[in-house]
mmCIF file of C-alpha atoms in Angstrom:
data_model
loop_
_atom_site.group_PDB
_atom_site.id
_atom_site.type_symbol
_atom_site.label_atom_id
_atom_site.label_comp_id
_atom_site.label_asym_id
_atom_site.label_seq_id
_atom_site.Cartn_x
_atom_site.Cartn_y
_atom_site.Cartn_z
ATOM 1 C CA UNK A 247 3.973 23.745 -1.676
ATOM 2 C CA UNK A 248 7.323 24.371 -0.019
ATOM 3 C CA UNK A 249 9.511 21.445 1.034
ATOM 4 C CA UNK A 250 8.083 17.948 1.273
ATOM 5 C CA UNK A 251 4.857 16.358 2.500
ATOM 6 C CA UNK A 252 5.094 13.256 4.688
ATOM 7 C CA UNK A 253 2.512 10.513 5.204
ATOM 8 C CA UNK A 254 2.505 6.945 6.526
ATOM 9 C CA UNK A 255 0.669 4.085 4.827
ATOM 10 C CA UNK A 256 0.014 0.657 6.321
ATOM 11 C CA UNK A 257 -1.252 -2.769 5.233
ATOM 12 C CA UNK A 258 -0.860 -6.071 7.127
ATOM 13 C CA UNK A 259 2.674 -5.937 8.575
ATOM 14 C CA UNK A 260 4.011 -3.459 5.966
ATOM 15 C CA UNK A 261 4.631 0.189 6.856
ATOM 16 C CA UNK A 262 5.475 2.761 4.162
ATOM 17 C CA UNK A 263 6.916 6.204 4.927
ATOM 18 C CA UNK A 264 6.110 8.446 1.949
ATOM 19 C CA UNK A 265 7.626 11.838 1.068
ATOM 20 C CA UNK A 266 5.986 13.864 -1.707
ATOM 21 C CA UNK A 267 7.634 16.851 -3.415
ATOM 22 C CA UNK A 268 7.160 18.751 -6.672
ATOM 23 C CA UNK A 269 9.109 17.138 -9.479
ATOM 24 C CA UNK A 270 9.074 15.078 -12.638
ATOM 25 C CA UNK A 271 7.088 12.001 -11.548
ATOM 26 C CA UNK A 272 9.799 9.613 -10.338
ATOM 27 C CA UNK A 273 8.907 7.067 -7.648
ATOM 28 C CA UNK A 274 11.817 5.753 -5.545
ATOM 29 C CA UNK A 275 11.287 2.879 -3.099
ATOM 30 C CA UNK A 276 14.097 2.017 -0.644
ATOM 31 C CA UNK A 277 16.599 3.806 -2.890
ATOM 32 C CA UNK A 278 15.549 1.959 -6.069
ATOM 33 C CA UNK A 279 13.202 3.059 -8.880
ATOM 34 C CA UNK A 280 9.706 1.541 -8.593
ATOM 35 C CA UNK A 281 10.233 -0.618 -11.711
ATOM 36 C CA UNK A 282 13.377 -2.144 -10.220
ATOM 37 C CA UNK A 283 11.845 -2.586 -6.742
ATOM 38 C CA UNK A 284 8.732 -4.448 -7.953
ATOM 39 C CA UNK A 285 10.420 -6.192 -10.902
ATOM 40 C CA UNK A 286 7.901 -7.661 -13.347
ATOM 41 C CA UNK A 287 4.860 -7.301 -11.091
ATOM 42 C CA UNK A 288 2.886 -4.951 -13.363
ATOM 43 C CA UNK A 289 -0.350 -5.241 -11.356
ATOM 44 C CA UNK A 290 1.413 -4.057 -8.193
ATOM 45 C CA UNK A 291 3.065 -1.139 -10.031
ATOM 46 C CA UNK A 292 -0.371 -0.100 -11.283
ATOM 47 C CA UNK A 293 -1.731 -0.384 -7.731
ATOM 48 C CA UNK A 294 0.994 1.983 -6.453
ATOM 49 C CA UNK A 295 0.307 4.553 -9.222
ATOM 50 C CA UNK A 296 -3.510 4.354 -8.852
ATOM 51 C CA UNK A 297 -3.951 7.398 -6.514
ATOM 52 C CA UNK A 298 -1.834 9.548 -8.883
ATOM 53 C CA UNK A 299 -3.844 8.379 -11.911
ATOM 54 C CA UNK A 300 -7.196 9.130 -10.231
ATOM 55 C CA UNK A 301 -6.112 12.658 -9.277
ATOM 56 C CA UNK A 302 -4.309 13.229 -12.648
ATOM 57 C CA UNK A 303 -1.011 14.061 -10.880
ATOM 58 C CA UNK A 304 1.222 11.420 -12.538
ATOM 59 C CA UNK A 305 4.041 13.685 -13.731
ATOM 60 C CA UNK A 306 3.828 16.347 -11.028
ATOM 61 C CA UNK A 307 5.509 14.779 -7.982
ATOM 62 C CA UNK A 308 8.720 13.022 -7.052
ATOM 63 C CA UNK A 309 7.874 10.379 -4.474
ATOM 64 C CA UNK A 310 10.416 8.877 -2.109
ATOM 65 C CA UNK A 311 9.350 5.844 -0.073
ATOM 66 C CA UNK A 312 10.901 3.799 2.721
ATOM 67 C CA UNK A 313 8.961 0.575 3.230
ATOM 68 C CA UNK A 314 9.573 -2.319 5.613
ATOM 69 C CA UNK A 315 7.766 -5.479 6.713
ATOM 70 C CA UNK A 316 5.282 -7.662 4.860
ATOM 71 C CA UNK A 317 5.490 -9.070 1.338
ATOM 72 C CA UNK A 318 5.483 -7.321 -2.034
ATOM 73 C CA UNK A 319 1.674 -7.050 -2.279
ATOM 74 C CA UNK A 320 1.288 -5.665 1.255
ATOM 75 C CA UNK A 321 4.150 -3.231 0.653
ATOM 76 C CA UNK A 322 2.559 -2.030 -2.601
ATOM 77 C CA UNK A 323 -0.755 -1.440 -0.790
ATOM 78 C CA UNK A 324 1.028 0.377 2.061
ATOM 79 C CA UNK A 325 2.739 2.664 -0.484
ATOM 80 C CA UNK A 326 -0.627 3.290 -2.205
ATOM 81 C CA UNK A 327 -2.184 4.214 1.161
ATOM 82 C CA UNK A 328 0.699 6.563 2.016
ATOM 83 C CA UNK A 329 0.619 8.309 -1.381
ATOM 84 C CA UNK A 330 -3.155 8.821 -1.042
ATOM 85 C CA UNK A 331 -2.790 10.393 2.413
ATOM 86 C CA UNK A 332 0.049 12.645 1.216
ATOM 87 C CA UNK A 333 -2.007 13.819 -1.790
ATOM 88 C CA UNK A 334 -4.910 14.783 0.498
ATOM 89 C CA UNK A 335 -2.503 16.715 2.721
ATOM 90 C CA UNK A 336 -1.170 18.504 -0.384
ATOM 91 C CA UNK A 337 -4.632 19.370 -1.758
ATOM 92 C CA UNK A 338 -7.700 18.663 0.425
ATOM 93 C CA UNK A 339 -9.986 18.711 -2.667
ATOM 94 C CA UNK A 340 -8.437 15.329 -3.682
ATOM 95 C CA UNK A 341 -10.255 13.779 -0.710
ATOM 96 C CA UNK A 342 -13.550 13.753 -2.659
ATOM 97 C CA UNK A 343 -11.840 11.686 -5.412
ATOM 98 C CA UNK A 344 -9.792 9.297 -3.253
ATOM 99 C CA UNK A 345 -12.314 8.591 -0.456
ATOM 100 C CA UNK A 346 -15.042 7.020 -2.668
ATOM 101 C CA UNK A 347 -12.356 4.844 -4.325
ATOM 102 C CA UNK A 348 -11.468 3.503 -0.852
ATOM 103 C CA UNK A 349 -7.857 4.701 -0.996
ATOM 104 C CA UNK A 350 -7.860 6.571 2.317
ATOM 105 C CA UNK A 351 -9.148 3.635 4.369
ATOM 106 C CA UNK A 352 -6.524 1.450 6.003
ATOM 107 C CA UNK A 353 -7.210 -2.187 5.066
ATOM 108 C CA UNK A 354 -7.548 -3.695 8.543
ATOM 109 C CA UNK A 355 -7.612 -7.367 7.503
ATOM 110 C CA UNK A 356 -5.063 -9.487 9.364
ATOM 111 C CA UNK A 357 -3.968 -13.117 9.265
ATOM 112 C CA UNK A 358 -6.313 -15.202 11.410
ATOM 113 C CA UNK A 359 -4.611 -17.033 14.269
ATOM 114 C CA UNK A 360 -4.167 -20.808 14.278
ATOM 115 C CA UNK A 361 -6.558 -22.697 16.586
ATOM 116 C CA UNK A 362 -5.589 -25.789 18.597
ATOM 117 C CA UNK A 363 -6.823 -29.080 17.118
ATOM 118 C CA UNK A 364 -6.629 -27.551 13.626
ATOM 119 C CA UNK A 365 -3.835 -27.667 11.040
ATOM 120 C CA UNK A 366 -4.197 -23.951 10.215
ATOM 121 C CA UNK A 367 -6.724 -21.301 11.275
ATOM 122 C CA UNK A 368 -9.705 -23.283 9.907
ATOM 123 C CA UNK A 369 -8.352 -26.386 8.143
ATOM 124 C CA UNK A 370 -9.249 -29.537 10.083
ATOM 125 C CA UNK A 371 -7.234 -32.759 10.167
ATOM 126 C CA UNK A 372 -8.435 -35.435 7.740
ATOM 127 C CA UNK A 373 -11.411 -37.367 9.108
ATOM 128 C CA UNK A 374 -10.894 -41.115 9.446
ATOM 129 C CA UNK A 375 -13.893 -43.351 9.949
ATOM 130 C CA UNK A 376 -11.701 -46.346 10.923
#
């Protein structure tokens, strides 16, 4: 591989631009190390590293990410999606590992819109008999 590989990952309103290059295994998100960016959210850190763990590439790549929009969970999933796509671009044989795990599919779930006469999308006002 010469240079860097680019991929975009998305989830809800979050968009992650991911650059993959040969290196020591550091993950930088918006200029900060992953541990600093996600703080104490261990489950989200694991979610971000999941594609690398499945393909056994944990210490092989330096990953640089720019992510915007959404909350921490959506951003973590967008990064995971971007890393998965970049890994497949790097080595197409990874597709057979990542596809069955559902890591190459963009999670299309969105927030349901609020309906009139309701308090939220589905929550109804309290019923009063009298």
